[in-house]
Coordinates of C-alpha atoms in Angstrom, one line a residue:
M284 CA 0.0 -0.1 0.0
L285 CA 1.0 3.8 -0.4
Q286 CA 1.6 4.8 3.2
E287 CA 3.2 8.3 2.7
L288 CA 3.1 10.9 -0.1
S289 CA 5.1 14.0 0.1
I290 CA 4.6 16.7 -2.6
K291 CA 6.4 20.1 -2.9
N292 CA 6.1 22.9 -5.6
F293 CA 3.9 20.9 -7.8
A294 CA 1.4 22.9 -9.8
I295 CA -0.9 24.8 -7.3
I296 CA 0.5 22.7 -4.3
D297 CA 3.1 24.2 -2.1
T298 CA 3.9 21.7 0.4
L299 CA 1.7 18.6 1.2
A300 CA 2.3 15.6 3.2
L301 CA -0.4 12.8 3.2
S302 CA -0.7 9.4 5.1
F303 CA -2.8 6.9 3.6
E304 CA -4.5 3.9 5.2
E305 CA -5.5 0.5 4.0
G306 CA -9.2 -0.1 2.5
L307 CA -11.1 2.8 0.6
T308 CA -9.9 6.6 0.7
V309 CA -12.1 8.9 -0.9
L310 CA -10.9 12.4 -2.0
S311 CA -13.6 15.0 -2.4
G312 CA -13.8 18.7 -2.7
E313 CA -15.0 21.6 -5.2
T314 CA -14.1 21.5 -8.7
G315 CA -10.6 22.9 -9.2
A316 CA -9.5 22.4 -5.6
G317 CA -6.7 20.1 -6.6
K318 CA -8.0 16.6 -6.3
S319 CA -6.8 15.5 -9.8
I320 CA -3.4 17.4 -9.2
I321 CA -2.7 15.0 -6.4
I322 CA -3.4 12.0 -8.5
D323 CA -1.3 13.6 -11.5
A324 CA 1.5 13.8 -8.9
I325 CA 1.1 10.1 -8.0
H326 CA 1.1 9.1 -11.7
L327 CA 4.3 11.1 -12.3
L328 CA 6.0 9.3 -9.3
V329 CA 5.3 5.9 -11.0
G330 CA 6.9 6.9 -14.2
G331 CA 4.3 9.0 -16.0
R332 CA 5.3 11.9 -18.5
G333 CA 6.7 14.8 -16.9
S334 CA 6.7 18.5 -17.9
A335 CA 8.3 21.7 -16.8
E336 CA 4.5 23.0 -16.4
Y337 CA 4.1 20.9 -13.5
V338 CA 6.6 23.0 -11.4
R339 CA 5.1 25.6 -9.4
H340 CA 5.4 29.3 -10.8
G341 CA 8.6 30.8 -9.4
E342 CA 10.2 27.7 -8.2
K343 CA 13.2 25.7 -9.4
K344 CA 11.8 22.1 -9.0
A345 CA 9.1 20.1 -7.9
E346 CA 9.6 17.0 -5.6
I347 CA 7.3 14.0 -5.2
E348 CA 8.1 11.2 -2.9
G349 CA 6.2 8.1 -1.9
L350 CA 6.7 5.4 0.7
F351 CA 5.1 1.9 -0.3
I352 CA 4.8 -0.9 2.2
L353 CA 4.7 -4.5 0.8
D354 CA 3.5 -7.1 3.3
D355 CA 3.8 -10.1 0.9
E356 CA 7.2 -11.2 0.0
A357 CA 5.7 -12.9 -3.1
H358 CA 4.5 -9.6 -4.3
P359 CA 5.7 -9.1 -8.1
C360 CA 7.4 -6.0 -7.2
Y361 CA 10.2 -8.0 -5.3
E362 CA 11.3 -9.7 -8.8
K363 CA 10.9 -6.4 -10.6
V364 CA 13.3 -4.3 -8.4
S365 CA 16.0 -7.4 -8.0
E366 CA 16.2 -7.2 -12.0
F367 CA 17.6 -3.7 -11.5
G368 CA 19.9 -4.4 -8.6
I369 CA 17.7 -2.7 -6.1
E370 CA 17.1 -4.1 -2.4
I371 CA 13.8 -4.0 -0.4
E372 CA 14.4 -3.6 3.2
E373 CA 11.6 -4.3 5.7
G374 CA 9.2 -4.3 2.9
M375 CA 9.6 -0.9 2.2
I376 CA 10.1 0.9 -1.3
V377 CA 10.6 4.6 -1.7
L378 CA 10.1 6.3 -5.0
R379 CA 11.3 9.8 -5.5
R380 CA 11.0 12.1 -8.7
E381 CA 12.2 15.5 -9.0
I382 CA 11.2 17.8 -12.1
A383 CA 13.4 20.7 -12.8
S384 CA 11.8 24.0 -14.3
S385 CA 13.9 23.1 -17.2
G386 CA 11.9 19.9 -17.7
K387 CA 14.5 17.3 -16.6
S388 CA 13.6 14.6 -14.5
V389 CA 15.5 12.8 -11.8
C390 CA 14.2 9.3 -10.6
R391 CA 15.0 7.4 -7.5
V392 CA 14.0 3.8 -6.1
N393 CA 15.2 3.3 -2.6
G394 CA 17.8 6.1 -3.3
K395 CA 19.3 4.4 -6.4
L396 CA 19.2 6.6 -9.6
V397 CA 17.1 4.8 -12.3
T398 CA 15.8 5.8 -15.7
I399 CA 12.0 6.8 -16.3
A400 CA 11.4 3.5 -18.0
I401 CA 12.4 1.6 -14.9
M402 CA 10.6 3.9 -12.5
R403 CA 7.4 3.2 -14.8
E404 CA 8.1 -0.6 -14.7
I405 CA 8.4 -0.8 -10.9
G406 CA 5.5 1.7 -10.4
G407 CA 3.4 -0.4 -12.6
A408 CA 3.7 -3.1 -10.3
L409 CA 2.6 -0.9 -7.3
I410 CA -0.3 1.4 -8.6
D411 CA -2.9 1.1 -11.3
I412 CA -4.6 4.4 -11.9
H413 CA -7.8 4.3 -13.8
G414 CA -9.2 7.6 -15.0
Q415 CA -12.6 8.1 -17.0
H416 CA -11.0 8.6 -20.3
E417 CA -7.5 7.1 -19.6
H418 CA -6.4 3.9 -21.9
Q419 CA -6.1 1.2 -19.1
E420 CA -4.6 -2.2 -18.8
L421 CA -8.0 -3.8 -19.0
M422 CA -8.6 -1.8 -22.1
N423 CA -5.5 -3.4 -23.7
E424 CA -6.4 -6.4 -25.8
H425 CA -2.5 -7.5 -25.8
L426 CA -2.8 -8.0 -22.1
H427 CA -6.1 -9.8 -22.0
L428 CA -4.3 -13.4 -22.4
S429 CA -2.3 -12.6 -19.3
L430 CA -5.4 -11.5 -17.3
L431 CA -7.0 -14.7 -18.3
D432 CA -3.9 -16.9 -17.2
Q433 CA -4.0 -14.9 -13.7
F434 CA -7.6 -15.8 -13.3
G435 CA -7.1 -19.5 -14.2
G436 CA -4.4 -19.5 -11.3
K437 CA -2.3 -22.6 -10.6
E438 CA -4.1 -25.0 -13.4
I439 CA -3.2 -22.6 -16.3
Q440 CA 0.3 -21.8 -14.8
A441 CA 1.2 -25.5 -14.6
N442 CA 0.2 -26.2 -18.2
L443 CA 1.9 -22.9 -19.4
A444 CA 5.1 -24.3 -17.6
S445 CA 4.9 -27.4 -19.3
Y446 CA 4.5 -25.8 -22.7
R447 CA 7.3 -23.4 -22.1
E448 CA 9.8 -25.9 -21.3
I449 CA 9.3 -27.5 -24.7
Y450 CA 9.0 -24.2 -26.3
K451 CA 12.4 -23.2 -25.0
E452 CA 14.3 -26.1 -26.5
Y453 CA 12.2 -25.9 -29.6
S454 CA 13.1 -22.1 -30.3
T455 CA 16.7 -23.0 -29.7
I456 CA 16.7 -25.6 -32.4
H457 CA 14.7 -23.7 -34.7
K458 CA 17.2 -20.9 -34.3
Q459 CA 20.2 -23.3 -35.1
L460 CA 18.4 -24.4 -38.3
S461 CA 17.7 -20.8 -39.5
R462 CA 21.4 -20.1 -39.2
L463 CA 22.2 -23.4 -41.3
N464 CA 19.7 -22.4 -43.9
D465 CA 21.0 -18.7 -44.5
N466 CA 22.4 -17.6 -47.7
E467 CA 25.1 -19.8 -49.0
Q468 CA 27.2 -16.8 -49.7
E469 CA 26.9 -15.6 -46.3
M470 CA 27.6 -19.0 -44.8
A471 CA 30.8 -19.1 -47.0
H472 CA 31.8 -15.6 -45.7
R473 CA 31.0 -16.8 -42.1
L474 CA 33.1 -19.9 -42.5
D475 CA 36.1 -17.8 -43.9
L476 CA 36.1 -15.5 -40.8
I477 CA 35.9 -18.2 -37.9
T478 CA 38.4 -20.3 -39.8
F479 CA 40.8 -17.4 -39.8
Q480 CA 39.9 -16.7 -36.2
L481 CA 40.3 -20.3 -35.1
K482 CA 43.8 -20.4 -36.9
E483 CA 44.9 -17.3 -35.0
I484 CA 43.9 -18.7 -31.4
Q485 CA 45.4 -22.1 -32.1
E486 CA 48.6 -20.7 -33.4
A487 CA 49.0 -18.7 -30.3
D488 CA 49.3 -21.9 -28.3
L489 CA 47.6 -20.4 -25.1
K490 CA 47.8 -22.0 -21.8
L491 CA 45.2 -21.6 -19.1
N492 CA 45.9 -18.7 -16.9
E493 CA 49.3 -17.9 -18.9
D494 CA 48.6 -14.3 -18.7
E495 CA 48.3 -14.2 -14.9
E496 CA 51.7 -16.2 -14.5
L497 CA 53.5 -13.9 -17.1
L498 CA 52.4 -10.8 -15.2
E499 CA 53.8 -12.2 -11.9
E500 CA 57.0 -13.1 -13.6
K501 CA 57.2 -9.6 -15.0
R502 CA 56.6 -8.2 -11.8
K503 CA 59.3 -10.0 -10.3
L504 CA 61.8 -9.2 -13.2
M505 CA 61.1 -5.6 -13.0
N506 CA 61.7 -5.5 -9.3
F507 CA 65.1 -7.6 -9.5
E508 CA 67.3 -5.3 -8.0
K509 CA 65.2 -4.5 -5.1
L510 CA 64.5 -8.1 -4.3
Y511 CA 68.2 -9.2 -4.5
E512 CA 69.2 -6.4 -2.2
S513 CA 66.4 -7.5 0.4
L514 CA 67.5 -11.2 0.2
Q515 CA 71.2 -10.0 0.6
T516 CA 70.9 -8.0 3.4
S517 CA 68.6 -10.4 5.1
Y518 CA 71.3 -13.1 4.8
N519 CA 74.1 -10.9 6.0
S520 CA 71.9 -9.9 9.0
I521 CA 71.7 -13.7 10.0
Q522 CA 74.8 -15.4 8.8
G523 CA 78.3 -14.6 9.8
E524 CA 80.5 -13.9 12.6
G525 CA 78.8 -11.6 15.2
K526 CA 75.6 -11.7 13.3
G527 CA 71.9 -13.0 14.2
L528 CA 72.8 -16.8 14.1
D529 CA 75.9 -16.3 15.8
W530 CA 74.6 -14.6 18.8
T531 CA 71.5 -17.0 18.9
G532 CA 74.0 -19.9 19.0
L533 CA 75.8 -18.2 21.9
A534 CA 72.5 -17.7 23.8
M535 CA 71.6 -21.4 23.2
S536 CA 75.1 -22.5 24.6
H537 CA 74.8 -20.3 28.1
L538 CA 71.2 -21.3 28.3
E539 CA 72.2 -25.0 28.2
T540 CA 74.5 -24.3 31.2
A541 CA 71.8 -22.7 33.0
A542 CA 69.6 -25.6 32.2
D543 CA 72.1 -28.0 33.5
L544 CA 72.0 -26.0 37.0
D545 CA 68.2 -25.5 37.1
D546 CA 65.5 -27.4 35.3
Q547 CA 63.2 -24.4 35.2
Y548 CA 65.1 -22.8 32.3
Q549 CA 64.7 -26.0 30.2
K550 CA 61.7 -24.6 28.3
T551 CA 63.4 -21.5 27.5
L552 CA 66.4 -23.4 26.1
E553 CA 64.0 -25.3 23.9
S554 CA 62.6 -22.2 22.5
V555 CA 65.9 -20.6 21.9
S556 CA 67.2 -23.9 20.3
N557 CA 64.3 -24.0 17.9
A558 CA 64.7 -20.5 17.1
F559 CA 68.3 -21.3 16.1
Y560 CA 67.5 -24.1 13.9
V561 CA 64.6 -22.3 12.2
L562 CA 67.2 -19.2 11.6
E563 CA 69.6 -21.9 10.2
D564 CA 67.1 -23.4 7.7
A565 CA 66.0 -19.8 6.8
V566 CA 69.8 -18.7 6.0
H567 CA 70.3 -21.9 3.8
Q568 CA 67.0 -21.1 1.9
I569 CA 68.0 -17.5 1.3
R570 CA 71.3 -18.5 0.0
G571 CA 69.8 -20.8 -2.2
E572 CA 67.5 -18.1 -3.6
L573 CA 70.3 -15.8 -4.2
D574 CA 72.3 -18.3 -5.9
Q575 CA 69.4 -19.1 -8.2
L576 CA 68.5 -15.4 -8.9
E577 CA 69.8 -14.3 -12.3
F578 CA 68.7 -11.1 -14.1
E579 CA 67.4 -11.9 -17.6
P580 CA 66.8 -8.8 -19.8
D581 CA 65.8 -10.8 -22.8
R582 CA 63.2 -12.8 -20.7
L583 CA 61.6 -9.5 -19.8
D584 CA 61.3 -8.6 -23.5
L585 CA 59.9 -11.9 -24.4
I586 CA 57.5 -11.6 -21.7
E587 CA 56.3 -8.2 -22.8
T588 CA 56.0 -9.5 -26.5
R589 CA 53.9 -12.5 -25.3
L590 CA 51.6 -10.3 -23.3
N591 CA 51.3 -8.0 -26.2
E592 CA 50.0 -10.9 -28.4
I593 CA 47.8 -12.3 -25.8
N594 CA 46.3 -8.5 -25.2
S595 CA 45.6 -8.4 -28.8
L596 CA 43.7 -11.8 -28.8
K597 CA 41.7 -10.3 -25.9
R598 CA 40.7 -7.4 -27.7
K599 CA 39.1 -9.6 -30.3
Y600 CA 37.8 -12.8 -28.6
G601 CA 37.4 -12.4 -24.8
S602 CA 38.5 -10.4 -21.9
S603 CA 40.7 -13.6 -20.4
V604 CA 42.7 -16.4 -21.7
D605 CA 39.8 -18.7 -20.5
E606 CA 37.2 -16.7 -22.7
I607 CA 39.6 -16.7 -25.8
L608 CA 39.9 -20.6 -25.3
A609 CA 36.2 -21.2 -24.8
Y610 CA 35.6 -19.0 -28.0
G611 CA 38.0 -21.1 -29.9
S612 CA 36.1 -24.2 -28.9
K613 CA 32.8 -22.6 -29.8
I614 CA 33.9 -21.7 -33.4
E615 CA 35.6 -25.0 -34.0
E616 CA 32.3 -26.7 -33.5
E617 CA 30.6 -24.2 -35.6
I618 CA 33.1 -25.0 -38.4
E619 CA 32.4 -28.6 -38.0
T620 CA 28.6 -28.0 -38.4
I621 CA 29.0 -25.8 -41.5
L622 CA 31.2 -28.3 -43.1
N623 CA 28.8 -31.1 -42.3
K624 CA 25.8 -28.9 -42.7
D625 CA 23.5 -31.5 -44.5
S626 CA 23.9 -34.1 -41.9
H627 CA 23.3 -31.4 -39.1
I628 CA 20.1 -30.0 -40.8
D629 CA 18.6 -33.5 -41.2
E630 CA 19.5 -34.2 -37.5
L631 CA 17.9 -30.9 -36.1
Q632 CA 14.8 -31.3 -38.4
K633 CA 14.0 -34.7 -36.9
K634 CA 14.4 -33.0 -33.3
L635 CA 12.4 -30.2 -34.2
L636 CA 9.7 -32.4 -35.8
S637 CA 9.7 -34.6 -32.5
L638 CA 9.3 -31.4 -30.4
E639 CA 6.9 -29.9 -32.6
K640 CA 4.4 -33.0 -31.8
D641 CA 5.1 -32.5 -28.1
L642 CA 4.5 -28.7 -28.5
I643 CA 1.2 -29.2 -30.2
V644 CA -0.1 -31.6 -27.6
E645 CA 0.9 -29.0 -24.8
A646 CA -0.4 -26.1 -26.8
K647 CA -3.9 -27.8 -27.3
N648 CA -4.0 -28.9 -23.4
L649 CA -3.3 -25.1 -22.7
T650 CA -6.0 -24.0 -24.9
H651 CA -8.4 -26.3 -23.6
T652 CA -7.7 -25.3 -20.1
R653 CA -7.8 -21.5 -20.8
K654 CA -11.3 -22.1 -22.5
K655 CA -12.5 -23.8 -19.3
W656 CA -11.5 -20.8 -17.2
A657 CA -12.8 -18.3 -19.8
K658 CA -16.2 -19.7 -19.3
K659 CA -15.8 -19.4 -15.5
L660 CA -14.6 -15.7 -16.0
T661 CA -17.6 -14.9 -18.4
G662 CA -19.9 -16.2 -15.7
S663 CA -18.1 -14.2 -12.9
I664 CA -18.3 -11.1 -15.1
H665 CA -22.1 -11.4 -16.1
E666 CA -22.7 -11.8 -12.1
Q667 CA -20.6 -8.7 -11.4
L668 CA -22.3 -6.7 -14.2
K669 CA -26.0 -7.9 -13.0
Q670 CA -25.1 -6.4 -9.5
L671 CA -24.2 -3.1 -11.5
Y672 CA -27.8 -3.2 -13.2
M673 CA -26.3 -4.2 -16.5
D674 CA -27.9 -7.6 -16.6
K675 CA -28.6 -7.4 -20.3
T676 CA -25.0 -7.0 -21.1
K677 CA -23.0 -10.0 -22.7
F678 CA -19.4 -10.6 -22.2
E679 CA -17.4 -13.2 -24.3
V680 CA -13.7 -14.3 -24.1
R681 CA -12.8 -14.9 -27.7
F682 CA -9.9 -17.1 -28.9
S683 CA -8.2 -17.0 -32.0
T684 CA -6.1 -20.1 -32.5
V685 CA -4.5 -22.2 -35.1
R686 CA -7.2 -24.6 -36.8
D687 CA -5.3 -26.7 -39.4
E688 CA -2.4 -28.9 -39.0
S689 CA -0.1 -26.9 -41.2
F690 CA 1.8 -25.5 -38.2
S691 CA 4.9 -23.3 -38.4
F692 CA 7.3 -21.7 -36.0
S693 CA 5.6 -18.3 -36.2
Q694 CA 2.2 -19.9 -35.0
F695 CA 4.0 -20.9 -31.5
K696 CA 4.6 -18.1 -29.0
K697 CA 6.2 -18.0 -25.6
D698 CA 2.6 -18.1 -23.9
G699 CA 1.2 -20.6 -26.4
W700 CA -0.6 -20.0 -29.6
D701 CA -3.8 -18.6 -28.2
Q702 CA -4.8 -14.9 -28.9
V703 CA -7.4 -13.8 -26.5
E704 CA -9.7 -10.8 -26.5
F705 CA -12.5 -9.6 -24.3
Y706 CA -15.7 -8.8 -26.3
I707 CA -18.8 -7.0 -25.1
S708 CA -22.3 -6.0 -26.1
T709 CA -24.3 -3.5 -23.7
N710 CA -27.7 -3.5 -25.6
P711 CA -29.7 -6.5 -26.6
G712 CA -29.8 -7.2 -30.3
E713 CA -26.5 -5.5 -30.8
P714 CA -23.3 -7.6 -31.8
L715 CA -20.5 -8.1 -29.6
K716 CA -17.6 -5.7 -30.0
P717 CA -14.1 -5.5 -28.6
L718 CA -13.8 -4.2 -25.1
S719 CA -11.4 -1.4 -26.4
K720 CA -14.1 -0.1 -28.6
V721 CA -16.8 0.1 -25.9
A722 CA -18.4 3.6 -25.6
S723 CA -17.1 5.7 -22.7
G724 CA -19.3 7.2 -20.0
G725 CA -21.1 5.5 -17.4
E726 CA -21.7 2.2 -19.0
L727 CA -17.7 1.9 -19.4
S728 CA -17.3 2.9 -15.7
R729 CA -19.6 -0.1 -14.7
I730 CA -18.0 -2.5 -17.1
M731 CA -14.4 -1.4 -15.8
L732 CA -15.5 -1.8 -12.1
A733 CA -16.8 -5.3 -12.8
L734 CA -13.5 -6.3 -14.5
K735 CA -11.6 -4.5 -11.6
T736 CA -13.5 -6.6 -8.9
I737 CA -12.6 -9.9 -10.3
F738 CA -9.0 -9.0 -11.4
S739 CA -8.0 -6.9 -8.5
K740 CA -7.7 -10.4 -6.5
H741 CA -5.3 -11.7 -9.0
Q742 CA -3.2 -8.8 -10.2
G743 CA -1.1 -8.1 -6.9
I744 CA -1.3 -4.5 -7.6
T745 CA -0.6 -2.6 -4.1
S746 CA -2.8 0.3 -4.9
I747 CA -5.6 1.1 -7.3
I748 CA -6.7 4.8 -7.9
F749 CA -10.0 5.6 -9.5
D750 CA -10.3 9.1 -10.9
E751 CA -13.9 10.1 -11.3
V752 CA -14.9 6.8 -12.8
D753 CA -18.4 7.4 -11.3
T754 CA -19.0 10.4 -13.8
G755 CA -22.5 10.0 -15.7
V756 CA -24.1 7.6 -13.0
S757 CA -26.9 8.2 -10.3
G758 CA -29.5 6.6 -8.3
R759 CA -29.3 3.0 -7.6
V760 CA -26.3 2.4 -10.2
A761 CA -24.3 5.0 -8.2
Q762 CA -25.0 3.0 -4.9
A763 CA -24.1 -0.3 -6.8
I764 CA -20.7 1.5 -8.0
A765 CA -19.9 2.5 -4.3
E766 CA -20.5 -1.0 -3.3
K767 CA -18.3 -2.4 -6.2
I768 CA -15.4 0.2 -5.3
Y769 CA -15.5 -1.0 -1.6
Q770 CA -15.3 -4.6 -2.8
V771 CA -12.3 -4.0 -4.9
A772 CA -10.9 -2.3 -1.5
T773 CA -11.2 -5.5 0.3
H774 CA -8.2 -6.8 -1.9
S775 CA -6.2 -3.7 -2.5
Q776 CA -5.8 -0.4 -1.3
V777 CA -8.1 2.1 -3.2
M778 CA -8.1 5.7 -3.6
C779 CA -11.0 7.3 -5.4
I780 CA -11.8 10.8 -6.4
S781 CA -15.7 11.0 -6.5
H782 CA -18.7 13.4 -6.4
L783 CA -21.1 10.6 -5.5
P784 CA -22.3 10.7 -1.8
Q785 CA -22.7 7.0 -2.0
V786 CA -19.2 6.4 -2.7
A787 CA -18.2 9.0 -0.1
A788 CA -20.3 7.2 2.6
M789 CA -18.5 3.9 1.8
A790 CA -14.9 5.2 2.7
D791 CA -12.8 3.9 5.3
S792 CA -11.1 7.2 5.2
H793 CA -12.2 10.5 3.9
L794 CA -9.9 13.5 2.6
F795 CA -11.4 16.8 1.9
I796 CA -9.3 18.8 -0.6
S797 CA -9.7 22.6 -0.8
K798 CA -7.5 25.5 -2.0
R799 CA -6.8 28.6 -0.2
L800 CA -5.2 31.9 -0.7
L801 CA -2.0 32.5 1.0
K802 CA 0.2 35.6 0.5
G803 CA -1.3 36.3 -2.8
R804 CA -0.6 32.7 -4.1
T805 CA -3.2 29.8 -4.4
S806 CA -2.3 26.7 -2.6
T807 CA -4.2 23.3 -2.1
S808 CA -4.7 21.8 1.3
V809 CA -5.9 18.5 2.6
K810 CA -7.9 17.8 5.7
R811 CA -8.9 14.2 7.1
L812 CA -12.5 14.3 8.0
E813 CA -13.9 13.0 11.2
E814 CA -17.2 11.4 11.5
N815 CA -19.4 14.6 11.9
E816 CA -17.5 16.4 9.3
K817 CA -18.2 13.3 6.9
V818 CA -21.7 14.0 7.5
R819 CA -21.4 17.7 6.5
E820 CA -19.0 17.0 3.5
I821 CA -21.7 14.2 2.2
S822 CA -24.7 16.6 2.7
R823 CA -22.7 19.3 0.7
M824 CA -22.1 16.5 -2.2
I825 CA -25.9 15.5 -2.2
S826 CA -27.3 19.3 -2.2
G827 CA -24.5 21.4 -3.5
V828 CA -23.9 24.6 -1.8
E829 CA -26.8 24.8 0.7
I830 CA -26.6 22.3 3.4
T831 CA -30.1 21.7 5.0
D832 CA -31.2 19.6 8.2
L833 CA -33.0 17.2 5.5
T834 CA -29.7 16.8 3.7
Q835 CA -27.7 16.2 6.9
E836 CA -30.4 13.5 7.8
H837 CA -29.9 11.9 4.3
A838 CA -26.2 12.0 4.7
K839 CA -26.4 10.1 8.0
E840 CA -28.7 7.6 6.5
L841 CA -26.1 7.0 3.6
L842 CA -23.5 6.4 6.3
Q843 CA -25.6 4.1 8.2
L844 CA -26.3 2.1 5.2
A845 CA -22.7 1.9 4.2
N846 CA -21.8 0.6 7.6
T847 CA -24.3 -2.2 7.4
I848 CA -23.1 -3.1 3.9
K849 CA -19.7 -3.2 5.2
E850 CA -20.7 -5.6 7.9
T851 CA -22.2 -7.9 5.8

């Protein structure tokens, strides 16, 4: 849910800090008070198109920040943010957007700078904004298939997973075949190129980790004088008359005498004796190293030449010797495949044919399961529309599927071969038309609410915003819409701008938006209404400007009715 929202220097908003709660929050107020401006700010926060016009006049930038709380670790937003290397701590996501007066935007998610595209992708998993005329997810026919799959739940997902497993292998083999069947001239050019590359790699006779070993040897050779001097000084400090080893031997001799006189010095003698023999071994090792050290300027030149050769290959074939060798193995296999193209094509075609048969079986199973759930969805939609006094409306999930046996790769997609679109007819005798072409207004609002009521359970959206979706309705339809919006709010946090008293009465939280004149500037303010203030505001929504005792009684009745409905 969206828990906190901070807006600064945005349109007519100077500074505004809002706290939101679970359930249904209604925003009401006079026309032009700034209700839609708050929704515009949220829209920008989740990746909407920005403009310098949003920056309050005379200010350098507008700032919008929102805190979202995710209670469920399975929420799709966790997967989204992990794709972009963003961490979620304690289930909190903070989105921040700044729009400069120049029009430039800066976006952050949990403090990390992101592009607007990334902000939009993450924001889309958090908030769904539905305006009266805005093109919505449910109106996009390209997304109807995924909505049906969400509605079908585990049964469709299990069939889809089986299909995708085969499709992945099928797609890989199809790509291999396509490459082999490419233009003969292009294939010949490719063969010449990779043959040359393989020869270059093989002639280099690379060894694993060779570059690292050469760099280490180069470092030693370049520091030869310093290394020799250090070893020689160490040797001279230990070996020789009056040096470290000589004095340690003298100490050991005197401690032997002391230990013969008193046993308590035996341990000290052992320690010094051990030190003497360790030093003696060390001096022999140093002497051996000094004898073996030999400066080879020619060797350094050879190393430099070899490293240059390896670096040249790295620029072409990989960032390390391992990658170069791996690339060599890869193109060696490709050369063998091209030279024996016909036999490989036959082998791949047999594999493809076998997989295609399995894929057709899985695709048909998936279609069968989807059609079963499409019937259930149709029944659910009709039930919802009936509750919204649209019992004459017909809804249908239409499939466009391959019907003959002459299958081709293009007919198989990642999600199966089904194309799904929602069709609807709002008047008896009228043909069903695509949902995206249904007329706007009161009918469209009810259709969208019916769909939202069902899909809000499956979409995992944290918050849903309805921006005046109740325009053009009244009476019993208005009451039905109010109840439906509240029903959606039982699955997701819902914020709703409304002029309907029936909707306002159903609110768990009611925010009153007003504007005021402060130091010659118009500014928007928000007040959370208490119970008695809700009665007055609903009365205003019923009667307009003049509030009477009768309208207040009516408002109280609406609130009592709303409480009864909530309880049931």
